Structure formats: C-alpha cells, structure tokens
Short mmCIF file of C-alpha atoms in Angstrom, two decimals:
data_model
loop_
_atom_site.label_atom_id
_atom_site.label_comp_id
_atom_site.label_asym_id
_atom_site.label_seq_id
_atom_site.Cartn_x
_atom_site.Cartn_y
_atom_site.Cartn_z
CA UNK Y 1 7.48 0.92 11.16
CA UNK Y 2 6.42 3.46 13.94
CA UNK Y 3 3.71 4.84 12.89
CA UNK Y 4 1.51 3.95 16.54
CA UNK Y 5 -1.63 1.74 15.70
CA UNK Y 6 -3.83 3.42 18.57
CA UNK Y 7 -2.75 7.03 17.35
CA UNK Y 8 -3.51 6.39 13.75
CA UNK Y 9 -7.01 4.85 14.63
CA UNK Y 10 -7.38 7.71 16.82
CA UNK Y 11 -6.61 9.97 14.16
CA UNK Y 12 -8.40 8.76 11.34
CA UNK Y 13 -11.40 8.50 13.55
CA UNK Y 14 -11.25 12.28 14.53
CA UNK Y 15 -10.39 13.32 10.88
CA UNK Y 16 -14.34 13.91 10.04
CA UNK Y 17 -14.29 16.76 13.21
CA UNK Y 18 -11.30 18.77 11.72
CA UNK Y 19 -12.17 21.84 10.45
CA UNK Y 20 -10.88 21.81 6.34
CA UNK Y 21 -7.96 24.02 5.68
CA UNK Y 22 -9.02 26.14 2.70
CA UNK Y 23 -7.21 25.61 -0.30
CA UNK Y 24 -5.44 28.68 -1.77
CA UNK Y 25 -3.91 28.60 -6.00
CA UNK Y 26 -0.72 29.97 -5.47
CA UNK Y 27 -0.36 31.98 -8.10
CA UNK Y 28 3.53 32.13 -8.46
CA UNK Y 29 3.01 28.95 -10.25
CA UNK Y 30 2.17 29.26 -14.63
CA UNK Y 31 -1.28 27.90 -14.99
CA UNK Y 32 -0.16 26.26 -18.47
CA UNK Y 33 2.78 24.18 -17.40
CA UNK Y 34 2.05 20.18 -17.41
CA UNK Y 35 2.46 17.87 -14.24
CA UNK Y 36 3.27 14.81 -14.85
CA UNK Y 37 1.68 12.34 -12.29
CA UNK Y 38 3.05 8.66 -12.02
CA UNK Y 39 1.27 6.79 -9.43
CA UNK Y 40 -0.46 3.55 -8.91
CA UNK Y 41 -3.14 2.06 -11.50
CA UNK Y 42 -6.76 3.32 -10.53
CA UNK Y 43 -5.20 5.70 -8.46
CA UNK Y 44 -6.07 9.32 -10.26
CA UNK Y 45 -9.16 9.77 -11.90
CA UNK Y 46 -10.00 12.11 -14.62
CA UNK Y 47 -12.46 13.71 -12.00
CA UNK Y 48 -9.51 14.32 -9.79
CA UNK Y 49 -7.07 15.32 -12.82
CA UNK Y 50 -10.32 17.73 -13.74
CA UNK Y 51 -10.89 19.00 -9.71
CA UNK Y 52 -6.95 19.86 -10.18
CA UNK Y 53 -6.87 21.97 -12.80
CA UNK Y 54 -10.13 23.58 -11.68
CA UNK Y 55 -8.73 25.12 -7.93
CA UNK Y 56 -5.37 25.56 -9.63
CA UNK Y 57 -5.35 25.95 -13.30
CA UNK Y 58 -2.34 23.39 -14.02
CA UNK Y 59 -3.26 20.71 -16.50
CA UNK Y 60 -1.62 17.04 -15.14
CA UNK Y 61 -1.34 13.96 -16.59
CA UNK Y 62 -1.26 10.45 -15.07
CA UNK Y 63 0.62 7.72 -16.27
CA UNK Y 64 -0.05 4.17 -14.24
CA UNK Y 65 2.07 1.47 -12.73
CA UNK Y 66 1.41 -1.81 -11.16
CA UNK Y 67 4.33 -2.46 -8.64
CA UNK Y 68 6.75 -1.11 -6.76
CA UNK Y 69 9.24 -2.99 -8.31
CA UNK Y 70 8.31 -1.17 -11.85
CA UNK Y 71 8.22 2.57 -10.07
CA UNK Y 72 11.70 1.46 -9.35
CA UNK Y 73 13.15 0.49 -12.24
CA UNK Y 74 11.68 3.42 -14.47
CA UNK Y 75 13.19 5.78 -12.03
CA UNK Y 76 16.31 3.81 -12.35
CA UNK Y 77 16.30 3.69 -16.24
CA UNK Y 78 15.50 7.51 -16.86
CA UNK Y 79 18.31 8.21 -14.14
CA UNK Y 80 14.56 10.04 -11.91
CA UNK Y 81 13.72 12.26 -15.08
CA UNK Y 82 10.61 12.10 -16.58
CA UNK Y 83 7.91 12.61 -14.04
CA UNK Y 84 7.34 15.29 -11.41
CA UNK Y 85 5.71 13.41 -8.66
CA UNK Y 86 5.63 9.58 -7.79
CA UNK Y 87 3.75 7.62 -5.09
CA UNK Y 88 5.81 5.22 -3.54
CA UNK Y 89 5.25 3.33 -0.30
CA UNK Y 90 6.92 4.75 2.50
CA UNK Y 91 9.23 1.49 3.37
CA UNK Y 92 10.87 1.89 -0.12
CA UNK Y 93 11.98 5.24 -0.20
CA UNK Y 94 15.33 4.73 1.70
CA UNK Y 95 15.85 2.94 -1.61
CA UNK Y 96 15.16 5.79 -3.77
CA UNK Y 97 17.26 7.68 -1.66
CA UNK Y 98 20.21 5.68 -2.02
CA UNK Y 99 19.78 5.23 -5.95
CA UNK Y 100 19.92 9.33 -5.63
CA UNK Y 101 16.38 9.15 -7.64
CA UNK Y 102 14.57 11.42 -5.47
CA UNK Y 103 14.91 14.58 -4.18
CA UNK Y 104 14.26 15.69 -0.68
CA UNK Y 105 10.98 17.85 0.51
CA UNK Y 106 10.87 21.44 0.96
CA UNK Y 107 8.41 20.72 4.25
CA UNK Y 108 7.69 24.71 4.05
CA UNK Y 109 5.91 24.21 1.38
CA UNK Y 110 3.34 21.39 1.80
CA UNK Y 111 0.18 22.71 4.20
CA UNK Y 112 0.88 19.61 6.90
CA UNK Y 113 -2.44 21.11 8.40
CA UNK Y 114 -4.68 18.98 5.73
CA UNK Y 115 -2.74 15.94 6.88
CA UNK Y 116 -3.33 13.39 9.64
CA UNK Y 117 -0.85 14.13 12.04
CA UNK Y 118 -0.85 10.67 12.99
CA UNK Y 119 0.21 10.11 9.52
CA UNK Y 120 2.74 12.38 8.89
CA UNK Y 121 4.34 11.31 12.68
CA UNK Y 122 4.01 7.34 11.14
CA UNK Y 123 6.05 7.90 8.08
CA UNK Y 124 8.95 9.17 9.66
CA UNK Y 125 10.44 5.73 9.70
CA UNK Y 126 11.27 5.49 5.78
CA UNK Y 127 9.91 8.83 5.05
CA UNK Y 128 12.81 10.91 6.81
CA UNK Y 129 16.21 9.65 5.32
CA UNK Y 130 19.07 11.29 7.28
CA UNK Y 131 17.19 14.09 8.57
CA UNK Y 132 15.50 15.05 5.31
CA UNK Y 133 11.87 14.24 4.31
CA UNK Y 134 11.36 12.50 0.99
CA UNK Y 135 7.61 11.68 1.47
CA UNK Y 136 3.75 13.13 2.54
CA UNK Y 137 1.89 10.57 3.17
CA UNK Y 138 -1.45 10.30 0.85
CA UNK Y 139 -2.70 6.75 1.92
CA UNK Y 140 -2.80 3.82 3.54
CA UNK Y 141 -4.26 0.43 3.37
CA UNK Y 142 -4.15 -3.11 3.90
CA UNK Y 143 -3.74 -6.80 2.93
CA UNK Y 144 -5.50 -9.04 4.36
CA UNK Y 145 -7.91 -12.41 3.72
CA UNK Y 146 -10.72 -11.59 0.62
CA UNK Y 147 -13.48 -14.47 0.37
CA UNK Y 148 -16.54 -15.50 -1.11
CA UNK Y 149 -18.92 -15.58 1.76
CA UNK Y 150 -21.33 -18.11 -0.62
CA UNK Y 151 -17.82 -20.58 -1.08
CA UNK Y 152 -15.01 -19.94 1.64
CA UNK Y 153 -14.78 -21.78 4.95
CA UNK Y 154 -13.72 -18.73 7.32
CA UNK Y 155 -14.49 -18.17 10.96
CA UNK Y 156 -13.72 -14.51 11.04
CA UNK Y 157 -13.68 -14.84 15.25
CA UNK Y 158 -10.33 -17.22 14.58
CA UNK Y 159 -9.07 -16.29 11.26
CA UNK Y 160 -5.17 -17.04 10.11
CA UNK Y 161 -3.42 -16.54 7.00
CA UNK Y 162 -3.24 -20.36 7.27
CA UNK Y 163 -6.89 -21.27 6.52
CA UNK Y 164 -5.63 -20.31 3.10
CA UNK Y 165 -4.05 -23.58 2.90
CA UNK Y 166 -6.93 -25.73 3.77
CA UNK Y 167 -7.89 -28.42 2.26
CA UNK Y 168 -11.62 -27.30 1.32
CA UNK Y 169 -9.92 -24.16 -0.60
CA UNK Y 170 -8.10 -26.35 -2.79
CA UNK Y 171 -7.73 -24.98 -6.14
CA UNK Y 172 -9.69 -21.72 -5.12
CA UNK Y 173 -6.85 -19.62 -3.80
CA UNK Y 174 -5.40 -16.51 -5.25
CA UNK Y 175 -2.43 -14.56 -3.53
CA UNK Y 176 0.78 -12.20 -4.65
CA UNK Y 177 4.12 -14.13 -4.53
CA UNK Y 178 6.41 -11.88 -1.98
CA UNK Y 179 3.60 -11.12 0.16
CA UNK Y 180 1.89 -14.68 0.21
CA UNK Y 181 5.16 -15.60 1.67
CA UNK Y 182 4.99 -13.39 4.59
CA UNK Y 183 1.57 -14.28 5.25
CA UNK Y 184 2.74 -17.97 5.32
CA UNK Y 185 5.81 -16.66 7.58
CA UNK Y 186 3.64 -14.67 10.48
CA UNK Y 187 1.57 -18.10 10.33
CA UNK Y 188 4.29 -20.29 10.88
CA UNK Y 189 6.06 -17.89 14.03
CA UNK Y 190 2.79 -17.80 15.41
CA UNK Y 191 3.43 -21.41 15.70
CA UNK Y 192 6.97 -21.01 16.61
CA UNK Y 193 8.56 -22.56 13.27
CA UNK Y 194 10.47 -20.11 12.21
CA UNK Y 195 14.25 -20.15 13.21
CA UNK Y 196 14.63 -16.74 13.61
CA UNK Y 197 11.32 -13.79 14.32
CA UNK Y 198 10.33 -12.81 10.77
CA UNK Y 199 11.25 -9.32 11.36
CA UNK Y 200 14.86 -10.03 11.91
CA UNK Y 201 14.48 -11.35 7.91
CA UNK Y 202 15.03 -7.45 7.42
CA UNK Y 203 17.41 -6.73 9.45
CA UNK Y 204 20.31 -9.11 7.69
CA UNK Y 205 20.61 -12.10 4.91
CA UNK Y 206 21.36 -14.77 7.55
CA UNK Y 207 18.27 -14.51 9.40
CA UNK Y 208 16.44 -13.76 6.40
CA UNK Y 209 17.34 -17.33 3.98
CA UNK Y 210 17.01 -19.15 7.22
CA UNK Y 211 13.43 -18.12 7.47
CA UNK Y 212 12.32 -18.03 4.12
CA UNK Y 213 14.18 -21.47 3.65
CA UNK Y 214 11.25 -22.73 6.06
CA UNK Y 215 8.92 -20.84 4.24
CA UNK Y 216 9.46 -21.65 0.88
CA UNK Y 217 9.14 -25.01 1.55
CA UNK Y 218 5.86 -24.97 3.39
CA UNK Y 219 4.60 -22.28 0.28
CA UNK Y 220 5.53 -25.08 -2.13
CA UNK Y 221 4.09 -27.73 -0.42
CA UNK Y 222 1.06 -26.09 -0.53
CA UNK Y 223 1.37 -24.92 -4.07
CA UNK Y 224 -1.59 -27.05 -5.59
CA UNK Y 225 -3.96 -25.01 -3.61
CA UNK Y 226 -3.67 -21.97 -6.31
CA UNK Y 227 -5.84 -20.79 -8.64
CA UNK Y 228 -4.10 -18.19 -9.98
CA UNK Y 229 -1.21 -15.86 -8.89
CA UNK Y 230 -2.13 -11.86 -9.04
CA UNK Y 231 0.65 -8.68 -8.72
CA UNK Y 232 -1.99 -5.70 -9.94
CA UNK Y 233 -5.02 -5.19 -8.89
CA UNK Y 234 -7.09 -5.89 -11.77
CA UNK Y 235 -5.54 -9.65 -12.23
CA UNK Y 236 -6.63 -9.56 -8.21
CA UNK Y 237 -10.08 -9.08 -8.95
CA UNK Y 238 -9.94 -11.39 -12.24
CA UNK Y 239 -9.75 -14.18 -9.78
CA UNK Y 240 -12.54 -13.75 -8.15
CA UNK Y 241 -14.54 -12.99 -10.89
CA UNK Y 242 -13.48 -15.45 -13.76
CA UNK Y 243 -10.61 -17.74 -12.76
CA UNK Y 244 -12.57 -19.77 -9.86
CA UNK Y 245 -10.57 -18.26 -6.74
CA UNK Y 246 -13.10 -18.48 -3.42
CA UNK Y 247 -10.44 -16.78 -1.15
CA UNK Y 248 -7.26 -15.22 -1.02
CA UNK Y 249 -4.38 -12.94 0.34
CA UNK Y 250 -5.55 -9.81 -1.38
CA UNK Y 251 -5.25 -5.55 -0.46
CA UNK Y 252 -8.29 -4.39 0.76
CA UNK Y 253 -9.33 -2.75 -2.66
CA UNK Y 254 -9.43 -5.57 -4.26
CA UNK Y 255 -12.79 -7.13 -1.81
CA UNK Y 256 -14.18 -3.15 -1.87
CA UNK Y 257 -14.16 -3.42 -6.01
CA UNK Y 258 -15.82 -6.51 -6.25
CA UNK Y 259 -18.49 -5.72 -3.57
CA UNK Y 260 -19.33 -2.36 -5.24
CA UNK Y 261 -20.12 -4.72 -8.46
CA UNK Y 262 -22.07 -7.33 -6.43
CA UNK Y 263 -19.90 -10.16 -6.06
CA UNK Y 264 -20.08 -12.03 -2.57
CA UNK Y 265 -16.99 -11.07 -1.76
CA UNK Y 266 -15.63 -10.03 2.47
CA UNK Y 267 -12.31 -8.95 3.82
CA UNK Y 268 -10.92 -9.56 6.96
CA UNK Y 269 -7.76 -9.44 8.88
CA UNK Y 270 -6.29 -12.66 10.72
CA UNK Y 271 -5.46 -12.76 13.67
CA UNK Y 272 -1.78 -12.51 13.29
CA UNK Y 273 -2.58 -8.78 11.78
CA UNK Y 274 -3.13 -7.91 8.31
CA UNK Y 275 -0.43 -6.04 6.67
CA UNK Y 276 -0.83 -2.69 6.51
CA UNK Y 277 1.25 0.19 4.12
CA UNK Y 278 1.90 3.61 4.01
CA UNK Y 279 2.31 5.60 0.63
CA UNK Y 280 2.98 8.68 -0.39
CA UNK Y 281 4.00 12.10 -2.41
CA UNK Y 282 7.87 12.04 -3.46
CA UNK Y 283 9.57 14.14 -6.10
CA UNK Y 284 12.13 12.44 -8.42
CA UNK Y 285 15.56 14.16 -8.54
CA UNK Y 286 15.26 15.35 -11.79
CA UNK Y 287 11.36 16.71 -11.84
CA UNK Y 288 10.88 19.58 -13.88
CA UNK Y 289 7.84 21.09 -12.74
CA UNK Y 290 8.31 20.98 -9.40
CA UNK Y 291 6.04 23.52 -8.44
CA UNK Y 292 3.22 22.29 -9.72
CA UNK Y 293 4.41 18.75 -7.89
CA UNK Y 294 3.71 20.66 -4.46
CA UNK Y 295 0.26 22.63 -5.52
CA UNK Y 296 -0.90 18.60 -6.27
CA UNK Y 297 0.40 17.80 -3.06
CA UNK Y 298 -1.20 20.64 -1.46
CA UNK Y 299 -4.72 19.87 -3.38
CA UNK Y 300 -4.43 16.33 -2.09
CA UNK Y 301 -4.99 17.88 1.40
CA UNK Y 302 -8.50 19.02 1.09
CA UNK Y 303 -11.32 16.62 2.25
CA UNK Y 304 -12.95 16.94 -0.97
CA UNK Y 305 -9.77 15.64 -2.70
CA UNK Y 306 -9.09 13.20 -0.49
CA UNK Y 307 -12.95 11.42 -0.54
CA UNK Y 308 -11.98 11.18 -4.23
CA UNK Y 309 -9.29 9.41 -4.10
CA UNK Y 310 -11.05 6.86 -1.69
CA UNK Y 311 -14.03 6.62 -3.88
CA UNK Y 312 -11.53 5.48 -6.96
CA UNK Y 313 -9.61 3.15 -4.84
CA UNK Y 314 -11.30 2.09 -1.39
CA UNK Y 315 -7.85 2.78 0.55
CA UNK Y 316 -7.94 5.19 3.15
CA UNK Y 317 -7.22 8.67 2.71
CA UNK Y 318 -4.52 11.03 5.02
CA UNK Y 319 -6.52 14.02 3.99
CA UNK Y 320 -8.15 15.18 7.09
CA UNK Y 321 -12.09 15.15 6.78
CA UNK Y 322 -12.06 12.78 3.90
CA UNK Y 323 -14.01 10.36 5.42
CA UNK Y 324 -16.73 12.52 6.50
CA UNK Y 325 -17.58 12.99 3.23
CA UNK Y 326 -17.88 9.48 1.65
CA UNK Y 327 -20.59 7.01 0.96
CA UNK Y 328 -22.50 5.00 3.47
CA UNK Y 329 -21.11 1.98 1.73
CA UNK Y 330 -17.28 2.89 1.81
CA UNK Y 331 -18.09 3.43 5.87
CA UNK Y 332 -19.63 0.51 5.93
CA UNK Y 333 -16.98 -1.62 4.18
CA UNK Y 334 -14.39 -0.19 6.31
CA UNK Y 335 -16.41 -1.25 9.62
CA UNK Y 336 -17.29 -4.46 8.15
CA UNK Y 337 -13.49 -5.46 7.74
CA UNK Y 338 -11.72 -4.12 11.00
CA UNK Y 339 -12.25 -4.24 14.12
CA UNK Y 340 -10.58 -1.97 16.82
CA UNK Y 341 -8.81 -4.86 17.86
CA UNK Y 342 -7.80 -5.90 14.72
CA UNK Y 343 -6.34 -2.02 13.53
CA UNK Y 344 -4.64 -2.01 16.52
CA UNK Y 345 -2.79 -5.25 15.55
CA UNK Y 346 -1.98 -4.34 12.41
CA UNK Y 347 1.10 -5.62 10.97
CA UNK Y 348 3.18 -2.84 9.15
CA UNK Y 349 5.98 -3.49 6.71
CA UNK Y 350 9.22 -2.97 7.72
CA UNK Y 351 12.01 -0.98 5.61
CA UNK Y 352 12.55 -3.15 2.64
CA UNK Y 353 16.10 -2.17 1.93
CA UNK Y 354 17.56 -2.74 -2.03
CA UNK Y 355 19.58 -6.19 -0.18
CA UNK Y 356 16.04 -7.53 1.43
CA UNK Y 357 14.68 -6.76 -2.00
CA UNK Y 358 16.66 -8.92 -3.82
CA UNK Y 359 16.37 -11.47 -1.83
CA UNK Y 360 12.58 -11.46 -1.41
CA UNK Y 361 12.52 -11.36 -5.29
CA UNK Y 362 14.96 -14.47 -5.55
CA UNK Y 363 12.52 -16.21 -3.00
CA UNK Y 364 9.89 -15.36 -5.00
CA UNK Y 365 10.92 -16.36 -8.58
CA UNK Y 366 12.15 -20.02 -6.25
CA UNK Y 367 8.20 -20.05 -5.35
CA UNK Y 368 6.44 -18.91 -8.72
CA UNK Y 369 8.67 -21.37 -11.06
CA UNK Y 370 8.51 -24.35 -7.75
#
C-alpha cells in the first residue's frame, strides 16, 4: 500500500491546525428516509447515530459485524442489497469490486476538504479500482504487541513479534489466526527464513504456500504457547481480562479498552513494524438510500464527528481536527504506543485479492485445527 508513512504522520499531526469545514444539511435529501449503516462492532454509537440525525434530520440504523470475512459474505448472499453504506478496509475492496457488490463513488459529492489529504492520497491503492473510487477513508489503525506491564517480559527498545513465542509467555498468549501468521512471517524474514519476501505471498500462490509452508510450521510448533485465539474485539479483550493471556498480537483498540477500564495493559509496535489498515465509506451496488449514504459520509468529516468515533473505538480518525478535540488520555495512549520511528515503519497490508484470501483462510483453518 502507498499511502507514504512520513506524509500520513505529517498529516495527522497537522489535522488539529485545520480550520473545520462547516457542515451544511443538504436539503434535497427527505429527512424521514432510513440509512442503513453496516460497519464494524463498537464502531457507531447511539451518540453518533443521535449527532446524525440532529445536523441532518435522517434517522440511521447500525447493524454490527466482526470480520471482514462476514462483510463479505453478507454482501455476497444478498447479491450487495440490504444496506446503504459499509466500512470495509481499503485492501479488500478490489474484491468487492470484482464480486460487482459495490458501486463506485460520485467524488463530487463527498466534501474531501474534512479529510486528511494524506489519507485520501493513501487509499488510492485498493480504493481506486480502474480509475473509479469505491472508498473515503474514515480510519485507520494498527496491530501490534498488547501486554500486561505487571506479567509480560517485553523490552519495548528491542521488541519483535517473536517474543510472543517465548518461553516465559507460555500459556499467556492470545493472537488472531491469519494475522498471527504474518506476524510470525515478518519475524522469520527478518531472520532471513523465509524462501521467498513475505510480500511476494500476495503477489502469486507459489511464493505464497512456499512461505506460509515455513510458517505454519514454526506457528504450530509454537502452538502450546496460546491461551486463547480471538477474531472480534470483544473475545480480544476477554483474554486479557478472564482467560489468563499476559500478551498478545492484538489491534490497538483492544490495549486502549482495557486501559480505559484499568487493566495493566501497553501496546507497542515491534520492530519489524506493526501492521497498520486503512478503512473506509463504500456503497453496496444495490443501496437504496444512497443519498443519505453520502450526507453520513459527509457528517463523518467534521472534527466533532470524527473525535466521536475515536472516543468509541481508540482508532484514529481521517476527519481533519479530530484529534484536537479528544481526551488527554486518548493523546496520551497514542504517544505512549508509537514512536516517530516506529509510524514511520509501519507495516501496511497489501491488496488481499479473493485468490490470497483463500489461501490465507486454508492456512489458517491448517493452524487453528494443528
């Protein structure tokens, strides 16, 4: 993915100096006509569904998933009818595009001027499918190392994906099958055991089962080390809290949840970059209040909107001047877990074509049932 490291910082850093573009109700669009909002789980609020109608007069409603993988195959099922906006991550939607599930942007009518522009260059790549943009970027975050700074062994100064695997975290580990694997894979290149770079796993199915060969078989190996497996957030945080994990390979929500509620509990990137994801606004092909799907987007892009939708999930916000209106502590979290260094070396997922997907899920199952 393209989206430049230094000009993202760089953006997101100057977002809290941009002057807010004021938000206007466009009143072409019936007050009374229902959105219907599918998007991550925690990710809309009933203060943001509230905020909504308030500036624009449309009632929404918001109807959660947990995975990518189950976005997908709803859209798939319903043939993309059924809800009027969806919030993919940007390295999926060539897939969208070539199940014909989504329909492409018109760009006139989103106000790009309440977006990072370091955002909206980023998510070309995946986000512009033959010359027509599926997605506005809402978000982005990370995953990374979360620990219990009372239990975990971690030297932050020298941290890898591979202190996972140590043998004082036995038993206390928690991580997401697909992703644990290409934590395990950027650990073993870095030690030049991989038979091909990882990225080229992407690019075709040779170079992609002779790598994970080599990585399944080091995942397994080290198998004994989990305490429990998570793929939403809340069974994420349900490790730390009740099923014994001290560490793991966790999105950077997960550590900001648990240290709003008290628990011990860091985040940190390792040194061979956490891995960081874009998502976004797209429009199913079959949306029927699409209208209202661009007045949400266009709401999205005020500061105020976009410090709510931080506040809810602890993922950084593309709404310019978001972050100049949050809490101390949501600062503070994000300077405690990056350095400049460290979001300059951020690792960003590559287009995950429906081929790579397959795959990575056939990997995964191998790992889970191992």
């Amino acid at each position: 993915m393209t989206l430049s490291r230094r000009n993202f910082v760089k953006g997101a850093t100057a977002a809290g100096a941009v002057a807010a573009t004021p938000f206007t109700i466009s009143k072409a669009v019936a007050a009374n006509k229902e959105l219907r909002i599918y998007a991550w789980a925690g990710y809309i609020t009933d203060e943001m569904l509230a905020d909504f109608k308030a500036k624009t007069g449309i009632n929404a409603t918001f109807t959660p998933y947990g995975t990518n993988d189950e976005l997908m195959n709803s859209l798939r099922a319903t043939d993309g009818t059924g809800f009027d906006i969806i919030m993919p991550t940007v390295d999926r939607v060539p897939g969208y595009v070539d199940f014909d599930l989504v329909q492409p942007l018109d760009t006139s009518r989103v106000n790009w001027d309440g977006c990072l522009e370091s955002a909206v260059k980023g998510s070309e790549v995946g986000g512009i499918v033959d010359g027509k943009r599926y997605f506005a970027p809402s978000d982005w975050g990370t995953e990374a190392i979360a620990f219990n700074t009372d239990y975990a062994k971690v030297d932050r100064n020298n941290l890898s994906y591979g202190d996972l695997w140590k043998p004082e975290h036995a038993g206390g580990v928690t991580v997401r099958g697909h992703s644990a694997l290409v934590g395990i894979g950027l650990w073993l290149e870095s030690m030049g055991k991989l038979p091909y770079p990882l990225l080229d796993s992407y690019k075709n199915e040779k170079a992609m089962r002779a790598n994970f060969d080599v990585i399944l078989k080091t995942a397994t190996e080290h198998k004994a080390a989990i305490a429990q497996y998570w793929s939403t957030e809340n069974e994420a945080q349900g490790a730390f809290r009740t099923n014994g994990a001290i560490i793991g390979q966790t999105w950077d929500s997960t550590a900001f949840k648990l240290k709003q509620e008290g628990e011990p509990v860091a985040y940190a990137a390792p040194k061979e970059g956490a891995l960081a994801w874009m998502e976004g606004f797209v429009i199913p092909k079959n949306a029927n209040n699409v209208d209202s799907a661009y007045e949400f987007i266009n709401w999205y892009y005020t500061p105020e909107a976009g410090a709510m939708f931080v506040e809810s999930t602890g993922y950084n916000s593309t709404s310019k001047g978001a972050d100049a209106l949050l809490p101390e502590a949501t600062k503070q979290f994000f300077q405690d877990s990056y350095t400049e260094q460290e979001l300059k070396n951020l690792w960003w997922w590559p287009i995950q074509e429906p081929w790579y997907v397959a795959l990575r899920n056939e990997y995964q199952d191998r790992y889970l049932s191992a």
